[in-house]
XYZ file of C-alpha atoms in Angstrom:
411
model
C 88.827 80.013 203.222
C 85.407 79.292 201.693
C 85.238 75.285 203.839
C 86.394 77.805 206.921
C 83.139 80.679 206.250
C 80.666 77.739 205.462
C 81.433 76.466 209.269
C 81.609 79.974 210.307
C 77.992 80.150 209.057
C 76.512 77.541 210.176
C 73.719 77.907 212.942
C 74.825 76.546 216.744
C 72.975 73.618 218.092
C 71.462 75.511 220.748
C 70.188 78.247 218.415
C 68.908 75.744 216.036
C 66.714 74.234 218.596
C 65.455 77.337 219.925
C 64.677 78.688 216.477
C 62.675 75.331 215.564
C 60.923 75.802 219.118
C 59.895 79.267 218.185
C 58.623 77.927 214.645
C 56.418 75.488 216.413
C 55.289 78.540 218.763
C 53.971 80.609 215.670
C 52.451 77.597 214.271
C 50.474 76.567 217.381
C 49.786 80.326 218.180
C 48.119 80.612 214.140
C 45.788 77.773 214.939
C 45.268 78.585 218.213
C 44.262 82.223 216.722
C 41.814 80.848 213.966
C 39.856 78.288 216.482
C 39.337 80.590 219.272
C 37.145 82.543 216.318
C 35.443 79.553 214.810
C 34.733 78.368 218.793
C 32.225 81.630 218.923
C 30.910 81.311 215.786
C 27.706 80.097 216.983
C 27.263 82.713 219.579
C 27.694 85.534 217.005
C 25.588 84.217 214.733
C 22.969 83.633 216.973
C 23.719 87.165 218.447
C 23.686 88.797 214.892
C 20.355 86.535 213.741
C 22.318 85.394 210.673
C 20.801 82.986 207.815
C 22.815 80.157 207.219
C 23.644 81.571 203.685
C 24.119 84.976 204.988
C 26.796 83.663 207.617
C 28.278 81.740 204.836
C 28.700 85.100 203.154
C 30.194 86.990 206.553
C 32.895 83.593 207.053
C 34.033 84.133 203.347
C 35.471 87.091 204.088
C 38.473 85.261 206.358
C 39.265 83.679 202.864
C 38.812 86.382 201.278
C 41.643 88.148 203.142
C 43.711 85.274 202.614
C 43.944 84.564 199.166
C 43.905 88.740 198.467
C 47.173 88.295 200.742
C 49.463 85.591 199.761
C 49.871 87.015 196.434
C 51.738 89.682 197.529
C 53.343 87.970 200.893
C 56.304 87.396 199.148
C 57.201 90.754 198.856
C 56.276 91.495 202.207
C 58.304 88.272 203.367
C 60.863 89.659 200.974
C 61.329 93.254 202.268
C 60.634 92.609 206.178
C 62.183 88.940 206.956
C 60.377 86.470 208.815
C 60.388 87.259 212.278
C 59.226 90.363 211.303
C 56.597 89.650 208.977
C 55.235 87.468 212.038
C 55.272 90.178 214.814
C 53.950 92.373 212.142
C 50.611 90.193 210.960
C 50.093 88.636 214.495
C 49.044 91.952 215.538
C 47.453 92.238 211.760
C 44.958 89.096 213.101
C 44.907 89.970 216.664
C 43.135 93.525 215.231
C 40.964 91.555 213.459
C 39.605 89.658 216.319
C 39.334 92.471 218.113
C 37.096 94.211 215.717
C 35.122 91.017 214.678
C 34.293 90.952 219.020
C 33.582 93.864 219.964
C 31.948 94.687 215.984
C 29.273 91.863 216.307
C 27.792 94.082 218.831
C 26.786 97.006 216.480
C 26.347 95.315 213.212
C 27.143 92.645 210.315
C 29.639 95.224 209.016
C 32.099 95.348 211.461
C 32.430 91.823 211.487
C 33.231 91.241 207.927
C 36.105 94.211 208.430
C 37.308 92.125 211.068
C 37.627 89.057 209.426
C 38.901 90.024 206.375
C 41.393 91.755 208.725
C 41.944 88.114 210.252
C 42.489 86.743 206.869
C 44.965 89.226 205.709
C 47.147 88.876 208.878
C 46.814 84.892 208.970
C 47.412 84.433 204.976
C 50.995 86.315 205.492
C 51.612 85.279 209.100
C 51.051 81.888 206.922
C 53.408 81.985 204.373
C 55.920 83.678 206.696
C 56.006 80.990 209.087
C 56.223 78.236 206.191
C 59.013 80.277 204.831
C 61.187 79.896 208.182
C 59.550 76.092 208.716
C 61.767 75.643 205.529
C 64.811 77.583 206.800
C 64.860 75.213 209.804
C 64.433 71.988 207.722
C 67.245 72.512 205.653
C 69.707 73.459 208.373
C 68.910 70.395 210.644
C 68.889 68.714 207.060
C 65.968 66.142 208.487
C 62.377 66.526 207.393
C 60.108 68.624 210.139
C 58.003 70.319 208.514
C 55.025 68.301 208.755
C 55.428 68.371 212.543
C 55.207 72.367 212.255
C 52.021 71.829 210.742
C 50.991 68.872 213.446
C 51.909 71.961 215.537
C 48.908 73.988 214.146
C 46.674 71.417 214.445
C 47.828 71.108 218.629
C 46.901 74.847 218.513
C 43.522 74.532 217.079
C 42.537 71.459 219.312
C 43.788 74.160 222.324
C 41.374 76.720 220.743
C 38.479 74.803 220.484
C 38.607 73.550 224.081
C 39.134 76.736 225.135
C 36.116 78.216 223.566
C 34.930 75.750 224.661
C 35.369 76.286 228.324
C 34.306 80.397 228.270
C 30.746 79.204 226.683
C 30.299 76.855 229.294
C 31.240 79.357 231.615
C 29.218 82.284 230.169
C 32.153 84.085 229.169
C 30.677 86.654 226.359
C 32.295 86.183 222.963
C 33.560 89.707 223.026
C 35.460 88.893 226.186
C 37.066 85.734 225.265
C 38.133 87.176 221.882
C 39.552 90.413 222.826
C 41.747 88.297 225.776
C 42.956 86.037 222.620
C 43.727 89.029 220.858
C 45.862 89.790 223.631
C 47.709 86.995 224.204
C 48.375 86.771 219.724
C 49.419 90.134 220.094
C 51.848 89.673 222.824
C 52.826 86.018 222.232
C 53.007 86.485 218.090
C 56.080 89.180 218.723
C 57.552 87.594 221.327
C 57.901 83.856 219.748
C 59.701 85.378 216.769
C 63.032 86.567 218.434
C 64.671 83.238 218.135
C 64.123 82.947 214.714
C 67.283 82.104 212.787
C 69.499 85.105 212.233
C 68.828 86.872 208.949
C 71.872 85.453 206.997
C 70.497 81.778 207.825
C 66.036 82.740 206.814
C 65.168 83.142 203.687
C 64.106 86.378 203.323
C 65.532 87.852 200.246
C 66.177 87.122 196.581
C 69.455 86.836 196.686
C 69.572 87.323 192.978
C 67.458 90.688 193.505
C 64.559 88.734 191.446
C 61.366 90.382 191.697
C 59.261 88.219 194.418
C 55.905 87.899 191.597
C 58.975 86.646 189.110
C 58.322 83.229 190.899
C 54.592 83.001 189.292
C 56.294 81.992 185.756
C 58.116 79.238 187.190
C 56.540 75.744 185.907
C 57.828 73.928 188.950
C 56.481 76.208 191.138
C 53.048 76.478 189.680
C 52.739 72.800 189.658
C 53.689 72.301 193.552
C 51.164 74.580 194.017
C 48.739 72.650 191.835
C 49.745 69.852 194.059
C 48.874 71.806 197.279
C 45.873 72.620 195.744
C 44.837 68.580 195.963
C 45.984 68.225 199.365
C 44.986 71.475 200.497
C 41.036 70.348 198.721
C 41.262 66.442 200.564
C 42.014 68.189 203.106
C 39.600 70.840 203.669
C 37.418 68.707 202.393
C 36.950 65.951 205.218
C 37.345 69.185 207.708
C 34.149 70.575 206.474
C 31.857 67.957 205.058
C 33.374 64.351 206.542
C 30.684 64.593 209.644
C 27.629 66.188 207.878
C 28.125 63.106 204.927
C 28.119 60.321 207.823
C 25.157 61.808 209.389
C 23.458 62.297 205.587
C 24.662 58.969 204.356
C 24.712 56.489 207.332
C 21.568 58.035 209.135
C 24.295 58.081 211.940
C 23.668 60.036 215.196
C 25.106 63.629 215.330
C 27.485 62.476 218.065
C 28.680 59.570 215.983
C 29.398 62.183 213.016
C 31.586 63.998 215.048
C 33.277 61.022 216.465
C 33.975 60.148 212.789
C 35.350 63.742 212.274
C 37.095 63.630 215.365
C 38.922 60.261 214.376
C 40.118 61.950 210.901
C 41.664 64.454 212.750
C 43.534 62.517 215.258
C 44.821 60.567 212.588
C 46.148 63.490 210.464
C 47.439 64.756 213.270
C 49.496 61.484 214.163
C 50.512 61.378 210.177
C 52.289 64.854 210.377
C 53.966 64.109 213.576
C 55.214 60.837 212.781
C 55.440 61.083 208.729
C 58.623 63.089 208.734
C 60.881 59.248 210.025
C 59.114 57.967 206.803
C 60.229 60.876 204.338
C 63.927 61.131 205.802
C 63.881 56.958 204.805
C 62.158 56.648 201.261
C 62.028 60.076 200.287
C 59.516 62.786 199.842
C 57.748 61.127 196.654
C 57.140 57.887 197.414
C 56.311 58.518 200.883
C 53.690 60.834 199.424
C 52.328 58.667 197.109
C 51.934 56.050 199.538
C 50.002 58.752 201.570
C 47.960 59.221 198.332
C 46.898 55.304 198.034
C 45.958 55.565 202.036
C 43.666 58.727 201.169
C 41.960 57.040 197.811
C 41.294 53.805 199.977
C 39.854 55.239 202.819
C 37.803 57.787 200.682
C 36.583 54.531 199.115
C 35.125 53.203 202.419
C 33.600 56.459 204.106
C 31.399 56.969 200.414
C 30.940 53.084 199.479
C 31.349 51.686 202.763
C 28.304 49.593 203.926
C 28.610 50.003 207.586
C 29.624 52.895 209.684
C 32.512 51.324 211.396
C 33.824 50.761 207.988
C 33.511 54.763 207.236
C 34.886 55.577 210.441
C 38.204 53.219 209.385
C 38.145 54.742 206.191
C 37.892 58.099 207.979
C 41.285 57.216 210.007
C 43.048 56.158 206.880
C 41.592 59.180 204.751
C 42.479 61.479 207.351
C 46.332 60.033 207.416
C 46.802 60.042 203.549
C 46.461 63.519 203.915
C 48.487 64.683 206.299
C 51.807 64.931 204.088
C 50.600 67.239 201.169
C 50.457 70.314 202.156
C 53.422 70.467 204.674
C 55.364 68.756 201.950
C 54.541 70.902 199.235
C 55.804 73.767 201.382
C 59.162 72.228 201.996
C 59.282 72.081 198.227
C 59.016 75.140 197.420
C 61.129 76.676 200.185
C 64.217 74.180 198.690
C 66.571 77.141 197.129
C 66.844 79.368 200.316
C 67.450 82.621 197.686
C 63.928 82.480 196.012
C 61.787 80.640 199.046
C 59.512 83.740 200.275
C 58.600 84.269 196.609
C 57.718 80.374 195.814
C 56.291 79.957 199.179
C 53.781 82.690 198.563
C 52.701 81.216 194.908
C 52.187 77.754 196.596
C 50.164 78.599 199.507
C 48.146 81.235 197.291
C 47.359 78.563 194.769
C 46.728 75.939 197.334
C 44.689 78.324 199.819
C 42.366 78.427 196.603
C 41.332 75.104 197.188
C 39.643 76.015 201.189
C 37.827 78.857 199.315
C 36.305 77.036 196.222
C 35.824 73.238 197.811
C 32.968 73.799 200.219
C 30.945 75.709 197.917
C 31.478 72.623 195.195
C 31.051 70.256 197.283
C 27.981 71.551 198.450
C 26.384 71.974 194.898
C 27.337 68.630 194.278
C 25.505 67.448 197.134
C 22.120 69.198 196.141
C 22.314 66.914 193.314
C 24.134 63.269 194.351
C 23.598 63.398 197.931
C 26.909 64.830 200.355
C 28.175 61.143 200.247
C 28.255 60.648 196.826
C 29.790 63.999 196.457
C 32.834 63.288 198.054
C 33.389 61.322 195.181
C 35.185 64.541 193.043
C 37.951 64.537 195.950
C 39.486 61.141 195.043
C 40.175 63.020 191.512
C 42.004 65.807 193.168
C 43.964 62.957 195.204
C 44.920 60.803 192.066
C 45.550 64.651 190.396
C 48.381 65.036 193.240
C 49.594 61.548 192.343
C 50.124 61.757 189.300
C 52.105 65.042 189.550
C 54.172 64.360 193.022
C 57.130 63.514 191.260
C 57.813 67.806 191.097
C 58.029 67.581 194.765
C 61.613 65.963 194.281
C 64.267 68.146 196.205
C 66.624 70.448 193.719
C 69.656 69.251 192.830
C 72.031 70.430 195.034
C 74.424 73.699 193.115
C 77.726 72.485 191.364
C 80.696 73.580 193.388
C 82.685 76.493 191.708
C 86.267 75.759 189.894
C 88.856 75.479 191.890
C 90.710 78.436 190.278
C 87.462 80.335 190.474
C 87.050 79.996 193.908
C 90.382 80.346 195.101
C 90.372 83.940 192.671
C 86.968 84.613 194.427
C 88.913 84.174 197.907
C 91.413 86.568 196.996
C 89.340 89.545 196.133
């Protein structure tokens, strides 16, 4: 009876692939969300006559509504499912980027609410969309979740040209962000209907654990201490690779981007094609190899003598990294029953990482040069290394007694 339910339960091909298309929908339509804001940035700025510390201040508040978020995401993720949770923050963010473009045209004030609005609905929408990336993994029992994250990446890449495109057309910013608030708003609750059926997601404890029960966990806290490296390499060469090639090779400020540009593409190819080389060794040592390709490449963009030598190290720095923080989500989403709860700890702990990095690295930088200070993100990377062996997968349950199960038939 129980062999019989287990293939009674099990998701159809065709729904399968439709759910893992509508996970890479969300995923694209997050980063596609975030870059259409950070395309305009200049414009508002420039519109608001912000100091570069002051707009520092007004761009902390995204984070801001992030971390304040995740904490509690679990809950949410918990309580509403994931396709809901999804529909409900997409229209969260699109609010916020309604209010942060139409806001900038009254005041500094408006803008913060909007962003931390835009934080709050992308921190969630985050987590939820992890939560389901992890659903999908384990039922196509193949590793895929660094492709939903390669997905993200496609999505901010389709922002950024798009922004782009209405500058160079003299599309105003409150335009072009109020039509992207739009299209998250429609798109966000649209993508989510072929989600996998609630009896396949995630979205309970089905041990009616409290969600926040999950923050006492030791394995948890240390994959989140691991996404907390990535998530710092990461964010890391996102905000300060070009500035230290400019600063440390004298190189042009097209040449810095290049180099920026080159990191990314190679991330980008590590999470699409990274998930043949975890289903063959494993997600440990395929992360630790990562690890080795982000310490060597670190090595040549800061001690490098040449700029073509940064520039490889750039490509190889920006490919160690690319496993982390996908990984470290699959992790934690491994026991279906507890994964909104674990998935919220990780991604809280690790989104800590985007918030405090630039600011460090940047005080390191007043002192060493921004070069030099790159120097404090091979720790976090041999930090990660030494601690990767938590992202094993949990043993799978023991199969009930045969007289248990055949009594638990019965009844």
């Amino acid at each position: 009876m129980r062999y019989v339910a287990a293939l009674l339960s099990e998701t159809p091909p065709r729904a399968l692939r439709r759910a893992t298309g509508a996970v890479y929908a969300v995923f694209i339509l997050s980063g596609f969300a975030f870059a259409s804001w950070a395309s305009r940035i200049p414009q508002i700025r420039d519109a608001l006559e912000l100091t570069p510390r002051t707009l520092g201040l007004v761009l902390l508040a995204i984070a801001v509504g992030s971390v304040t978020s995740m904490p509690l995401s679990g809950v949410v993720v918990a309580r509403l499912g994931t396709a809901r949770t999804v529909a409900v923050m997409a229209l969260v963010a699109a609010a916020g980027l309604t209010i942060a473009g139409l806001g900038y045209r009254v005041g500094v004030a408006p803008v913060v609410v909007g962003l931390f609005a835009l934080g709050v609905g992308n921190g969630t929408w985050d987590v939820a969309m992890n939560v389901e990336g992890s659903a999908v993994e384990q039922e196509l029992r193949r590793a895929i979740m660094p492709r939903f994250h390669a997905g993200f990446s496609v999505g901010t890449v389709a922002g950024a040209l798009g922004g782009a495109a209405m500058v160079a057309l003299g599309v105003s910013a409150t335009v072009h962000l109020l039509a992207v608030a739009g299209i998250v708003a429609v798109a966000g609750p649209l993508s989510v209907r072929d989600f996998l059926a609630e009896e396949h997601a995630p979205a309970a404890d089905a041990e009616g654990r409290h969600p926040l029960k999950a923050w006492t966990e030791l394995r948890t806290v240390l994959i989140g201490l691991f996404v907390f490296a990535a998530a710092f390499t990461e964010g890391t060469g996102n905000d300060w690779l070009g500035v230290a090639t400019i600063d440390g090779y004298g190189a042009a400020a097209a040449l810095g981007a290049l180099t920026f540009a080159i990191f990314l593409a190679a991330m980008t190819l590590g999470r699409w094609f990274g998930p043949a080389v975890i289903d063959r060794h494993g997600r440990v040592l395929t992360v630790r190899i990562f690890a080795v390709l982000a310490l060597a490449g670190l090595a040549l963009v800061v001690w490098g003598s040449t700029l073509p030598v940064a520039m490889a190290g750039a490509a190889l720095w920006g490919l160690g990294t690319a496993l982390g923080f996908p990984v470290g989500m699959s992790a934690a989403g491994d026991d279906p029953a507890h994964a909104a709860a674990r998935v919220s700890v990780v991604a809280t702990i690790g989104y800590v990482a985007f918030l405090a990095g630039p600011p460090l690295i940047g005080f390191l930088g007043q002192h060493t040069g921004t070069l030099h200070a790159l120097t404090v993100t091979a720790g976090l990377v041999a930090l990660g290394l030494l601690i990767s062996g938590v992202l094993r997968p949990l043993p799978a349950p023991e199969p009930a007694p045969a007289g248990a199960a055949a009594g638990a038939d019965a009844r």
